[in-house]
Amino acid sequence: MAKPRSPLARWLTRHLAYPLEAALVWLCVAGFRALPVERASDLGGRIGRTLGPRLPSHRTARRNLERAFPEKSAAEIDAILAGMWDNLGRVVAEYPHLDALAENRTELVGREFLQAVLDDGRAGILVGGHLGNWEVPPAISRKLGLELAMVYRAPNNPMVGRMLLDLRGADSATYIPKGPDGARALVRVLSKGGHAALLVDQKLNDGIPVRFFGRDAMTAPAAATLALRLGIPVAPLRIERLGGARFRLTVYPPLDPPGTGDRTADARLLTERITALLESWIRERPEQWLWTHRRWPD
């Protein structure tokens, strides 16, 4: 169990560490905003490739890759890791340019399915993962008039959190922090006919074990559970980086709900189908997924 921090440590964190961290983030954002989107993305990629391998999470990513792809050589694993850090660096650098990415740098496939979600007169859930630049789909949805409630993990630093919400366009979208209160807020949005987007590829300790790259991984069943409970569609969406700061967003038709008659069993089956789909996308472009998560138990 972690030792509780002293009042002095909490004061220093709140009044010194957090403001300094926020100032550094603001300077980085201002610098990337001053550059054209392609140059900002390229610079972010170079920074990511340089700094990423020096971080402790690099070891976690390597271990995950070696377990997920036991057939790949060390050189192939190194290449995927380099691509992952390049992609992550670009995601960070592209935050000030999300509107530009959505406006003219993303090819949209399956527009009719996204339009159907908007026009069918009922709530709906879009599911995806931390692939490509996962901040682009909400920006595109806003431009098409589809407001999405986004569930996210709030940063420890509230000053940085407010900055990120501003970059994401929180003035025109609903952002719901993870946790019990957030879950209730999400249910309220969907019960009123709203729409939500969930990234379902991260570990959830109180989730359910689902096979992911051949091993059980604790997985959030919320998307499947809510869809079955409320009788609303779940449509997968995939964002791919095509090169530099250009993307392809593919929206798929809603998944057919299982019909075993057992809602718990159906939720598990639907969660397994969503997870299998995400795994197939990751296998195609492993360098574009965020392998730094502790996704599997040791």
PDB file of C-alpha atoms in Angstrom:
ATOM      1  CA  MET A   1       0.000   0.000   0.000  1.00  0.00           C
ATOM      2  CA  ALA A   2       1.305   3.443  -0.950  1.00  0.00           C
ATOM      3  CA  LYS A   3       2.349   5.638   1.973  1.00  0.00           C
ATOM      4  CA  PRO A   4       0.025   8.671   2.361  1.00  0.00           C
ATOM      5  CA  ARG A   5       1.664  11.910   1.352  1.00  0.00           C
ATOM      6  CA  SER A   6       2.230  14.594   3.942  1.00  0.00           C
ATOM      7  CA  PRO A   7       0.263  17.870   3.845  1.00  0.00           C
ATOM      8  CA  LEU A   8       3.459  19.647   2.775  1.00  0.00           C
ATOM      9  CA  ALA A   9       3.970  17.264  -0.136  1.00  0.00           C
ATOM     10  CA  ARG A  10       0.379  17.781  -1.264  1.00  0.00           C
ATOM     11  CA  TRP A  11       0.778  21.564  -1.008  1.00  0.00           C
ATOM     12  CA  LEU A  12       3.986  21.512  -3.056  1.00  0.00           C
ATOM     13  CA  THR A  13       2.375  19.329  -5.697  1.00  0.00           C
ATOM     14  CA  ARG A  14      -0.680  21.545  -6.011  1.00  0.00           C
ATOM     15  CA  HIS A  15       1.015  24.942  -5.852  1.00  0.00           C
ATOM     16  CA  LEU A  16       4.412  24.250  -7.423  1.00  0.00           C
ATOM     17  CA  ALA A  17       4.637  21.008  -9.384  1.00  0.00           C
ATOM     18  CA  TYR A  18       1.249  21.293 -11.098  1.00  0.00           C
ATOM     19  CA  PRO A  19       1.719  24.916 -12.261  1.00  0.00           C
ATOM     20  CA  LEU A  20       5.226  24.153 -13.555  1.00  0.00           C
ATOM     21  CA  GLU A  21       3.980  21.094 -15.408  1.00  0.00           C
ATOM     22  CA  ALA A  22       1.077  23.057 -16.880  1.00  0.00           C
ATOM     23  CA  ALA A  23       3.437  25.833 -17.992  1.00  0.00           C
ATOM     24  CA  LEU A  24       5.640  23.306 -19.776  1.00  0.00           C
ATOM     25  CA  VAL A  25       2.653  21.750 -21.512  1.00  0.00           C
ATOM     26  CA  TRP A  26       1.414  25.215 -22.548  1.00  0.00           C
ATOM     27  CA  LEU A  27       4.796  26.061 -24.060  1.00  0.00           C
ATOM     28  CA  CYS A  28       4.840  22.803 -26.015  1.00  0.00           C
ATOM     29  CA  VAL A  29       1.299  23.374 -27.281  1.00  0.00           C
ATOM     30  CA  ALA A  30       2.142  26.941 -28.297  1.00  0.00           C
ATOM     31  CA  GLY A  31       5.221  25.759 -30.161  1.00  0.00           C
ATOM     32  CA  PHE A  32       3.360  23.060 -32.072  1.00  0.00           C
ATOM     33  CA  ARG A  33       0.489  25.445 -32.814  1.00  0.00           C
ATOM     34  CA  ALA A  34       2.897  27.931 -34.389  1.00  0.00           C
ATOM     35  CA  LEU A  35       4.010  25.334 -36.946  1.00  0.00           C
ATOM     36  CA  PRO A  36       2.084  24.106 -39.990  1.00  0.00           C
ATOM     37  CA  VAL A  37       0.337  20.853 -39.166  1.00  0.00           C
ATOM     38  CA  GLU A  38       2.689  18.638 -41.207  1.00  0.00           C
ATOM     39  CA  ARG A  39       5.822  20.168 -39.705  1.00  0.00           C
ATOM     40  CA  ALA A  40       4.376  19.944 -36.204  1.00  0.00           C
ATOM     41  CA  SER A  41       3.526  16.276 -36.748  1.00  0.00           C
ATOM     42  CA  ASP A  42       6.992  15.498 -38.134  1.00  0.00           C
ATOM     43  CA  LEU A  43       8.673  17.262 -35.221  1.00  0.00           C
ATOM     44  CA  GLY A  44       6.490  15.391 -32.731  1.00  0.00           C
ATOM     45  CA  GLY A  45       7.438  12.114 -34.402  1.00  0.00           C
ATOM     46  CA  ARG A  46      11.151  12.891 -34.124  1.00  0.00           C
ATOM     47  CA  ILE A  47      10.778  13.828 -30.464  1.00  0.00           C
ATOM     48  CA  GLY A  48       8.812  10.657 -29.785  1.00  0.00           C
ATOM     49  CA  ARG A  49      11.395   8.412 -31.458  1.00  0.00           C
ATOM     50  CA  THR A  50      14.187  10.125 -29.506  1.00  0.00           C
ATOM     51  CA  LEU A  51      12.680  10.313 -26.027  1.00  0.00           C
ATOM     52  CA  GLY A  52      10.326   7.326 -25.995  1.00  0.00           C
ATOM     53  CA  PRO A  53      12.949   4.547 -25.796  1.00  0.00           C
ATOM     54  CA  ARG A  54      14.435   6.265 -22.728  1.00  0.00           C
ATOM     55  CA  LEU A  55      11.188   6.041 -20.740  1.00  0.00           C
ATOM     56  CA  PRO A  56      10.389   3.196 -18.306  1.00  0.00           C
ATOM     57  CA  SER A  57       7.228   2.403 -20.272  1.00  0.00           C
ATOM     58  CA  HIS A  58       9.444   1.345 -23.186  1.00  0.00           C
ATOM     59  CA  ARG A  59      10.196  -1.882 -21.328  1.00  0.00           C
ATOM     60  CA  THR A  60       6.492  -2.512 -20.797  1.00  0.00           C
ATOM     61  CA  ALA A  61       5.817  -1.985 -24.497  1.00  0.00           C
ATOM     62  CA  ARG A  62       8.617  -4.354 -25.497  1.00  0.00           C
ATOM     63  CA  ARG A  63       7.368  -7.056 -23.131  1.00  0.00           C
ATOM     64  CA  ASN A  64       3.836  -6.697 -24.482  1.00  0.00           C
ATOM     65  CA  LEU A  65       5.028  -6.946 -28.072  1.00  0.00           C
ATOM     66  CA  GLU A  66       7.213  -9.976 -27.424  1.00  0.00           C
ATOM     67  CA  ARG A  67       4.260 -11.780 -25.848  1.00  0.00           C
ATOM     68  CA  ALA A  68       1.767 -10.706 -28.510  1.00  0.00           C
ATOM     69  CA  PHE A  69       4.085 -11.551 -31.433  1.00  0.00           C
ATOM     70  CA  PRO A  70       6.379 -14.399 -30.299  1.00  0.00           C
ATOM     71  CA  GLU A  71       7.124 -15.159 -33.940  1.00  0.00           C
ATOM     72  CA  LYS A  72       8.679 -11.735 -34.642  1.00  0.00           C
ATOM     73  CA  SER A  73      12.432 -11.148 -34.513  1.00  0.00           C
ATOM     74  CA  ALA A  74      14.110  -8.628 -32.218  1.00  0.00           C
ATOM     75  CA  ALA A  75      14.639  -6.343 -35.214  1.00  0.00           C
ATOM     76  CA  GLU A  76      10.946  -6.469 -36.080  1.00  0.00           C
ATOM     77  CA  ILE A  77       9.990  -5.671 -32.483  1.00  0.00           C
ATOM     78  CA  ASP A  78      12.425  -2.733 -32.493  1.00  0.00           C
ATOM     79  CA  ALA A  79      10.860  -1.409 -35.692  1.00  0.00           C
ATOM     80  CA  ILE A  80       7.357  -1.577 -34.201  1.00  0.00           C
ATOM     81  CA  LEU A  81       8.538   0.200 -31.040  1.00  0.00           C
ATOM     82  CA  ALA A  82      10.140   2.972 -33.090  1.00  0.00           C
ATOM     83  CA  GLY A  83       6.914   3.360 -35.053  1.00  0.00           C
ATOM     84  CA  MET A  84       4.847   3.418 -31.865  1.00  0.00           C
ATOM     85  CA  TRP A  85       6.897   6.248 -30.359  1.00  0.00           C
ATOM     86  CA  ASP A  86       6.792   8.114 -33.676  1.00  0.00           C
ATOM     87  CA  ASN A  87       3.011   7.818 -33.757  1.00  0.00           C
ATOM     88  CA  LEU A  88       2.605   8.857 -30.119  1.00  0.00           C
ATOM     89  CA  GLY A  89       4.859  11.878 -30.594  1.00  0.00           C
ATOM     90  CA  ARG A  90       2.787  12.896 -33.592  1.00  0.00           C
ATOM     91  CA  VAL A  91      -0.475  12.524 -31.633  1.00  0.00           C
ATOM     92  CA  VAL A  92       0.843  14.948 -28.994  1.00  0.00           C
ATOM     93  CA  ALA A  93       2.059  17.454 -31.575  1.00  0.00           C
ATOM     94  CA  GLU A  94      -1.230  17.300 -33.492  1.00  0.00           C
ATOM     95  CA  TYR A  95      -3.418  18.354 -30.545  1.00  0.00           C
ATOM     96  CA  PRO A  96      -3.489  22.042 -31.561  1.00  0.00           C
ATOM     97  CA  HIS A  97      -4.365  21.026 -35.143  1.00  0.00           C
ATOM     98  CA  LEU A  98      -7.305  18.673 -34.623  1.00  0.00           C
ATOM     99  CA  ASP A  99      -9.711  20.904 -36.549  1.00  0.00           C
ATOM    100  CA  ALA A 100      -7.356  20.961 -39.550  1.00  0.00           C
ATOM    101  CA  LEU A 101      -6.932  17.189 -39.404  1.00  0.00           C
ATOM    102  CA  ALA A 102     -10.706  16.725 -39.392  1.00  0.00           C
ATOM    103  CA  GLU A 103     -11.313  19.344 -42.078  1.00  0.00           C
ATOM    104  CA  ASN A 104      -9.068  18.222 -44.915  1.00  0.00           C
ATOM    105  CA  ARG A 105      -6.597  15.571 -43.822  1.00  0.00           C
ATOM    106  CA  THR A 106      -8.834  12.605 -43.054  1.00  0.00           C
ATOM    107  CA  GLU A 107     -10.513  10.326 -45.562  1.00  0.00           C
ATOM    108  CA  LEU A 108     -13.904   9.181 -44.276  1.00  0.00           C
ATOM    109  CA  VAL A 109     -15.083   5.694 -45.214  1.00  0.00           C
ATOM    110  CA  GLY A 110     -18.524   4.510 -44.161  1.00  0.00           C
ATOM    111  CA  ARG A 111     -19.996   7.998 -43.907  1.00  0.00           C
ATOM    112  CA  GLU A 112     -23.438   6.468 -44.408  1.00  0.00           C
ATOM    113  CA  PHE A 113     -23.124   4.471 -41.193  1.00  0.00           C
ATOM    114  CA  LEU A 114     -22.083   7.542 -39.220  1.00  0.00           C
ATOM    115  CA  GLN A 115     -24.959   9.485 -40.761  1.00  0.00           C
ATOM    116  CA  ALA A 116     -27.346   6.672 -39.833  1.00  0.00           C
ATOM    117  CA  VAL A 117     -26.248   6.927 -36.207  1.00  0.00           C
ATOM    118  CA  LEU A 118     -27.062  10.634 -36.369  1.00  0.00           C
ATOM    119  CA  ASP A 119     -30.387  10.280 -38.154  1.00  0.00           C
ATOM    120  CA  ASP A 120     -31.999   7.169 -36.651  1.00  0.00           C
ATOM    121  CA  GLY A 121     -33.607   9.084 -33.796  1.00  0.00           C
ATOM    122  CA  ARG A 122     -32.154   7.004 -30.986  1.00  0.00           C
ATOM    123  CA  ALA A 123     -29.029   6.754 -28.878  1.00  0.00           C
ATOM    124  CA  GLY A 124     -25.929   4.941 -30.075  1.00  0.00           C
ATOM    125  CA  ILE A 125     -22.405   3.962 -29.097  1.00  0.00           C
ATOM    126  CA  LEU A 126     -19.246   4.134 -31.192  1.00  0.00           C
ATOM    127  CA  VAL A 127     -16.329   1.962 -30.063  1.00  0.00           C
ATOM    128  CA  GLY A 128     -12.652   2.147 -30.979  1.00  0.00           C
ATOM    129  CA  GLY A 129      -9.173   2.003 -29.526  1.00  0.00           C
ATOM    130  CA  HIS A 130      -5.930   3.938 -29.074  1.00  0.00           C
ATOM    131  CA  LEU A 131      -4.902   3.618 -32.719  1.00  0.00           C
ATOM    132  CA  GLY A 132      -3.554   6.236 -35.129  1.00  0.00           C
ATOM    133  CA  ASN A 133      -4.650   9.549 -33.666  1.00  0.00           C
ATOM    134  CA  TRP A 134      -7.669   8.615 -31.559  1.00  0.00           C
ATOM    135  CA  GLU A 135      -8.512  12.305 -31.007  1.00  0.00           C
ATOM    136  CA  VAL A 136      -9.464  12.803 -34.677  1.00  0.00           C
ATOM    137  CA  PRO A 137     -12.817  10.908 -34.801  1.00  0.00           C
ATOM    138  CA  PRO A 138     -14.559  13.167 -32.230  1.00  0.00           C
ATOM    139  CA  ALA A 139     -13.408  16.232 -34.186  1.00  0.00           C
ATOM    140  CA  ILE A 140     -14.861  14.794 -37.401  1.00  0.00           C
ATOM    141  CA  SER A 141     -18.114  13.862 -35.664  1.00  0.00           C
ATOM    142  CA  ARG A 142     -18.511  17.444 -34.419  1.00  0.00           C
ATOM    143  CA  LYS A 143     -18.101  18.779 -37.942  1.00  0.00           C
ATOM    144  CA  LEU A 144     -20.857  16.434 -39.134  1.00  0.00           C
ATOM    145  CA  GLY A 145     -23.182  17.578 -36.363  1.00  0.00           C
ATOM    146  CA  LEU A 146     -22.892  14.443 -34.230  1.00  0.00           C
ATOM    147  CA  GLU A 147     -22.111  15.336 -30.630  1.00  0.00           C
ATOM    148  CA  LEU A 148     -20.391  12.494 -28.823  1.00  0.00           C
ATOM    149  CA  ALA A 149     -20.090  12.063 -25.087  1.00  0.00           C
ATOM    150  CA  MET A 150     -16.472  11.011 -24.550  1.00  0.00           C
ATOM    151  CA  VAL A 151     -15.374   8.953 -21.564  1.00  0.00           C
ATOM    152  CA  TYR A 152     -11.775   9.757 -20.606  1.00  0.00           C
ATOM    153  CA  ARG A 153      -9.255   9.405 -17.821  1.00  0.00           C
ATOM    154  CA  ALA A 154      -8.730  12.815 -16.248  1.00  0.00           C
ATOM    155  CA  PRO A 155      -5.036  13.718 -15.720  1.00  0.00           C
ATOM    156  CA  ASN A 156      -3.814  13.998 -12.148  1.00  0.00           C
ATOM    157  CA  ASN A 157      -2.974  17.641 -12.845  1.00  0.00           C
ATOM    158  CA  PRO A 158      -6.304  19.504 -13.185  1.00  0.00           C
ATOM    159  CA  MET A 159      -4.599  22.437 -14.907  1.00  0.00           C
ATOM    160  CA  VAL A 160      -3.313  20.149 -17.655  1.00  0.00           C
ATOM    161  CA  GLY A 161      -6.710  18.480 -17.741  1.00  0.00           C
ATOM    162  CA  ARG A 162      -8.471  21.743 -18.511  1.00  0.00           C
ATOM    163  CA  MET A 163      -5.925  22.501 -21.232  1.00  0.00           C
ATOM    164  CA  LEU A 164      -6.489  19.122 -22.901  1.00  0.00           C
ATOM    165  CA  LEU A 165     -10.258  19.541 -22.777  1.00  0.00           C
ATOM    166  CA  ASP A 166      -9.902  22.905 -24.488  1.00  0.00           C
ATOM    167  CA  LEU A 167      -7.719  21.382 -27.214  1.00  0.00           C
ATOM    168  CA  ARG A 168     -10.247  18.605 -27.709  1.00  0.00           C
ATOM    169  CA  GLY A 169     -13.078  21.085 -28.178  1.00  0.00           C
ATOM    170  CA  ALA A 170     -14.859  20.503 -24.887  1.00  0.00           C
ATOM    171  CA  ASP A 171     -16.934  23.636 -25.463  1.00  0.00           C
ATOM    172  CA  SER A 172     -18.911  21.720 -28.081  1.00  0.00           C
ATOM    173  CA  ALA A 173     -18.797  18.192 -26.669  1.00  0.00           C
ATOM    174  CA  THR A 174     -19.481  16.277 -23.469  1.00  0.00           C
ATOM    175  CA  TYR A 175     -16.429  14.831 -21.728  1.00  0.00           C
ATOM    176  CA  ILE A 176     -17.105  12.379 -18.927  1.00  0.00           C
ATOM    177  CA  PRO A 177     -14.307  11.349 -16.532  1.00  0.00           C
ATOM    178  CA  LYS A 178     -13.988   7.661 -15.738  1.00  0.00           C
ATOM    179  CA  GLY A 179     -15.417   6.429 -12.444  1.00  0.00           C
ATOM    180  CA  PRO A 180     -18.782   5.676 -10.833  1.00  0.00           C
ATOM    181  CA  ASP A 181     -20.063   9.238 -11.308  1.00  0.00           C
ATOM    182  CA  GLY A 182     -18.963   9.155 -14.926  1.00  0.00           C
ATOM    183  CA  ALA A 183     -20.758   5.857 -15.505  1.00  0.00           C
ATOM    184  CA  ARG A 184     -23.994   7.346 -14.201  1.00  0.00           C
ATOM    185  CA  ALA A 185     -23.516  10.430 -16.381  1.00  0.00           C
ATOM    186  CA  LEU A 186     -22.989   8.207 -19.424  1.00  0.00           C
ATOM    187  CA  VAL A 187     -26.211   6.319 -18.730  1.00  0.00           C
ATOM    188  CA  ARG A 188     -28.077   9.628 -18.473  1.00  0.00           C
ATOM    189  CA  VAL A 189     -26.727  10.788 -21.833  1.00  0.00           C
ATOM    190  CA  LEU A 190     -27.697   7.557 -23.583  1.00  0.00           C
ATOM    191  CA  SER A 191     -31.084   7.353 -21.860  1.00  0.00           C
ATOM    192  CA  LYS A 192     -31.924  10.777 -23.308  1.00  0.00           C
ATOM    193  CA  GLY A 193     -31.068   9.673 -26.848  1.00  0.00           C
ATOM    194  CA  GLY A 194     -27.494  10.946 -26.911  1.00  0.00           C
ATOM    195  CA  HIS A 195     -24.444   9.311 -28.427  1.00  0.00           C
ATOM    196  CA  ALA A 196     -21.168   8.204 -26.878  1.00  0.00           C
ATOM    197  CA  ALA A 197     -17.736   7.117 -28.043  1.00  0.00           C
ATOM    198  CA  LEU A 198     -15.738   4.642 -25.952  1.00  0.00           C
ATOM    199  CA  LEU A 199     -12.130   3.520 -26.312  1.00  0.00           C
ATOM    200  CA  VAL A 200     -12.295  -0.054 -25.054  1.00  0.00           C
ATOM    201  CA  ASP A 201      -8.733  -1.333 -25.407  1.00  0.00           C
ATOM    202  CA  GLN A 202      -7.356  -0.411 -21.967  1.00  0.00           C
ATOM    203  CA  LYS A 203      -7.120  -2.640 -18.920  1.00  0.00           C
ATOM    204  CA  LEU A 204     -10.001  -2.419 -16.458  1.00  0.00           C
ATOM    205  CA  ASN A 205      -9.249  -4.212 -13.204  1.00  0.00           C
ATOM    206  CA  ASP A 206     -12.906  -4.844 -12.434  1.00  0.00           C
ATOM    207  CA  GLY A 207     -13.754  -5.800 -16.023  1.00  0.00           C
ATOM    208  CA  ILE A 208     -14.163  -9.288 -17.440  1.00  0.00           C
ATOM    209  CA  PRO A 209     -11.378 -11.545 -18.794  1.00  0.00           C
ATOM    210  CA  VAL A 210     -11.445 -11.638 -22.609  1.00  0.00           C
ATOM    211  CA  ARG A 211      -8.917 -13.254 -24.930  1.00  0.00           C
ATOM    212  CA  PHE A 212      -6.693 -10.620 -26.494  1.00  0.00           C
ATOM    213  CA  PHE A 213      -3.648 -11.713 -28.474  1.00  0.00           C
ATOM    214  CA  GLY A 214      -4.046 -15.205 -27.075  1.00  0.00           C
ATOM    215  CA  ARG A 215      -4.120 -14.212 -23.403  1.00  0.00           C
ATOM    216  CA  ASP A 216      -6.865 -13.173 -21.013  1.00  0.00           C
ATOM    217  CA  ALA A 217      -7.045  -9.420 -20.520  1.00  0.00           C
ATOM    218  CA  MET A 218      -9.371  -7.631 -18.127  1.00  0.00           C
ATOM    219  CA  THR A 219     -11.700  -5.748 -20.440  1.00  0.00           C
ATOM    220  CA  ALA A 220     -14.445  -3.177 -19.918  1.00  0.00           C
ATOM    221  CA  PRO A 221     -17.840  -4.604 -20.959  1.00  0.00           C
ATOM    222  CA  ALA A 222     -19.615  -1.238 -20.574  1.00  0.00           C
ATOM    223  CA  ALA A 223     -20.257  -0.660 -24.280  1.00  0.00           C
ATOM    224  CA  ALA A 224     -21.858  -4.072 -24.742  1.00  0.00           C
ATOM    225  CA  THR A 225     -23.732  -3.969 -21.435  1.00  0.00           C
ATOM    226  CA  LEU A 226     -25.237  -0.538 -22.084  1.00  0.00           C
ATOM    227  CA  ALA A 227     -26.131  -1.356 -25.688  1.00  0.00           C
ATOM    228  CA  LEU A 228     -28.011  -4.492 -24.668  1.00  0.00           C
ATOM    229  CA  ARG A 229     -29.627  -2.875 -21.638  1.00  0.00           C
ATOM    230  CA  LEU A 230     -30.886   0.157 -23.580  1.00  0.00           C
ATOM    231  CA  GLY A 231     -31.460  -1.600 -26.912  1.00  0.00           C
ATOM    232  CA  ILE A 232     -29.156   0.707 -28.885  1.00  0.00           C
ATOM    233  CA  PRO A 233     -26.592  -0.002 -31.632  1.00  0.00           C
ATOM    234  CA  VAL A 234     -22.822  -0.350 -31.228  1.00  0.00           C
ATOM    235  CA  ALA A 235     -20.839   0.715 -34.295  1.00  0.00           C
ATOM    236  CA  PRO A 236     -17.049   0.146 -34.497  1.00  0.00           C
ATOM    237  CA  LEU A 237     -14.820   2.869 -35.867  1.00  0.00           C
ATOM    238  CA  ARG A 238     -11.177   2.682 -36.894  1.00  0.00           C
ATOM    239  CA  ILE A 239      -8.686   5.508 -37.350  1.00  0.00           C
ATOM    240  CA  GLU A 240      -5.491   4.805 -39.323  1.00  0.00           C
ATOM    241  CA  ARG A 241      -2.500   7.025 -39.940  1.00  0.00           C
ATOM    242  CA  LEU A 242      -1.769   6.852 -43.667  1.00  0.00           C
ATOM    243  CA  GLY A 243       1.496   8.764 -43.422  1.00  0.00           C
ATOM    244  CA  GLY A 244       2.528  12.009 -41.806  1.00  0.00           C
ATOM    245  CA  ALA A 245      -0.536  13.928 -40.676  1.00  0.00           C
ATOM    246  CA  ARG A 246      -3.031  12.162 -42.954  1.00  0.00           C
ATOM    247  CA  PHE A 247      -5.618   9.629 -41.831  1.00  0.00           C
ATOM    248  CA  ARG A 248      -8.413   7.306 -42.816  1.00  0.00           C
ATOM    249  CA  LEU A 249     -11.466   7.006 -40.554  1.00  0.00           C
ATOM    250  CA  THR A 250     -13.598   3.939 -41.239  1.00  0.00           C
ATOM    251  CA  VAL A 251     -17.027   3.621 -39.643  1.00  0.00           C
ATOM    252  CA  TYR A 252     -18.516   0.126 -39.747  1.00  0.00           C
ATOM    253  CA  PRO A 253     -22.169  -0.935 -39.592  1.00  0.00           C
ATOM    254  CA  PRO A 254     -23.506  -1.664 -36.106  1.00  0.00           C
ATOM    255  CA  LEU A 255     -22.706  -5.084 -34.707  1.00  0.00           C
ATOM    256  CA  ASP A 256     -25.609  -7.502 -34.526  1.00  0.00           C
ATOM    257  CA  PRO A 257     -26.440  -8.143 -30.862  1.00  0.00           C
ATOM    258  CA  PRO A 258     -26.150 -11.755 -29.667  1.00  0.00           C
ATOM    259  CA  GLY A 259     -29.470 -13.409 -28.935  1.00  0.00           C
ATOM    260  CA  THR A 260     -28.877 -16.104 -26.336  1.00  0.00           C
ATOM    261  CA  GLY A 261     -31.532 -14.650 -24.048  1.00  0.00           C
ATOM    262  CA  ASP A 262     -29.006 -14.280 -21.244  1.00  0.00           C
ATOM    263  CA  ARG A 263     -28.003 -10.615 -21.043  1.00  0.00           C
ATOM    264  CA  THR A 264     -24.790 -11.353 -19.136  1.00  0.00           C
ATOM    265  CA  ALA A 265     -23.731 -13.979 -21.671  1.00  0.00           C
ATOM    266  CA  ASP A 266     -24.704 -11.698 -24.548  1.00  0.00           C
ATOM    267  CA  ALA A 267     -22.630  -8.843 -23.089  1.00  0.00           C
ATOM    268  CA  ARG A 268     -19.610 -11.133 -22.873  1.00  0.00           C
ATOM    269  CA  LEU A 269     -20.086 -12.350 -26.458  1.00  0.00           C
ATOM    270  CA  LEU A 270     -20.432  -8.811 -27.781  1.00  0.00           C
ATOM    271  CA  THR A 271     -17.365  -7.664 -25.811  1.00  0.00           C
ATOM    272  CA  GLU A 272     -15.405 -10.596 -27.262  1.00  0.00           C
ATOM    273  CA  ARG A 273     -16.437  -9.611 -30.792  1.00  0.00           C
ATOM    274  CA  ILE A 274     -15.405  -5.994 -30.252  1.00  0.00           C
ATOM    275  CA  THR A 275     -12.058  -7.067 -28.761  1.00  0.00           C
ATOM    276  CA  ALA A 276     -11.379  -9.488 -31.611  1.00  0.00           C
ATOM    277  CA  LEU A 277     -12.058  -6.711 -34.121  1.00  0.00           C
ATOM    278  CA  LEU A 278      -9.643  -4.379 -32.331  1.00  0.00           C
ATOM    279  CA  GLU A 279      -6.989  -7.094 -32.283  1.00  0.00           C
ATOM    280  CA  SER A 280      -7.326  -7.584 -36.048  1.00  0.00           C
ATOM    281  CA  TRP A 281      -6.764  -3.842 -36.611  1.00  0.00           C
ATOM    282  CA  ILE A 282      -3.754  -3.801 -34.289  1.00  0.00           C
ATOM    283  CA  ARG A 283      -2.219  -6.798 -36.056  1.00  0.00           C
ATOM    284  CA  GLU A 284      -2.441  -4.911 -39.367  1.00  0.00           C
ATOM    285  CA  ARG A 285      -0.741  -1.783 -38.004  1.00  0.00           C
ATOM    286  CA  PRO A 286       0.932  -2.715 -34.691  1.00  0.00           C
ATOM    287  CA  GLU A 287       3.122   0.397 -34.703  1.00  0.00           C
ATOM    288  CA  GLN A 288       0.013   2.570 -34.415  1.00  0.00           C
ATOM    289  CA  TRP A 289      -1.259   1.074 -31.152  1.00  0.00           C
ATOM    290  CA  LEU A 290      -0.301   2.250 -27.676  1.00  0.00           C
ATOM    291  CA  TRP A 291       1.626  -0.781 -26.377  1.00  0.00           C
ATOM    292  CA  THR A 292       2.729   1.006 -23.190  1.00  0.00           C
ATOM    293  CA  HIS A 293      -0.403  -0.028 -21.254  1.00  0.00           C
ATOM    294  CA  ARG A 294      -0.109  -2.843 -18.729  1.00  0.00           C
ATOM    295  CA  ARG A 295      -2.835  -4.590 -20.663  1.00  0.00           C
ATOM    296  CA  TRP A 296      -2.213  -8.142 -19.451  1.00  0.00           C
ATOM    297  CA  PRO A 297      -1.535  -9.510 -15.974  1.00  0.00           C
ATOM    298  CA  ASP A 298       2.084 -10.529 -15.338  1.00  0.00           C
TER     299      ASP A 298
END
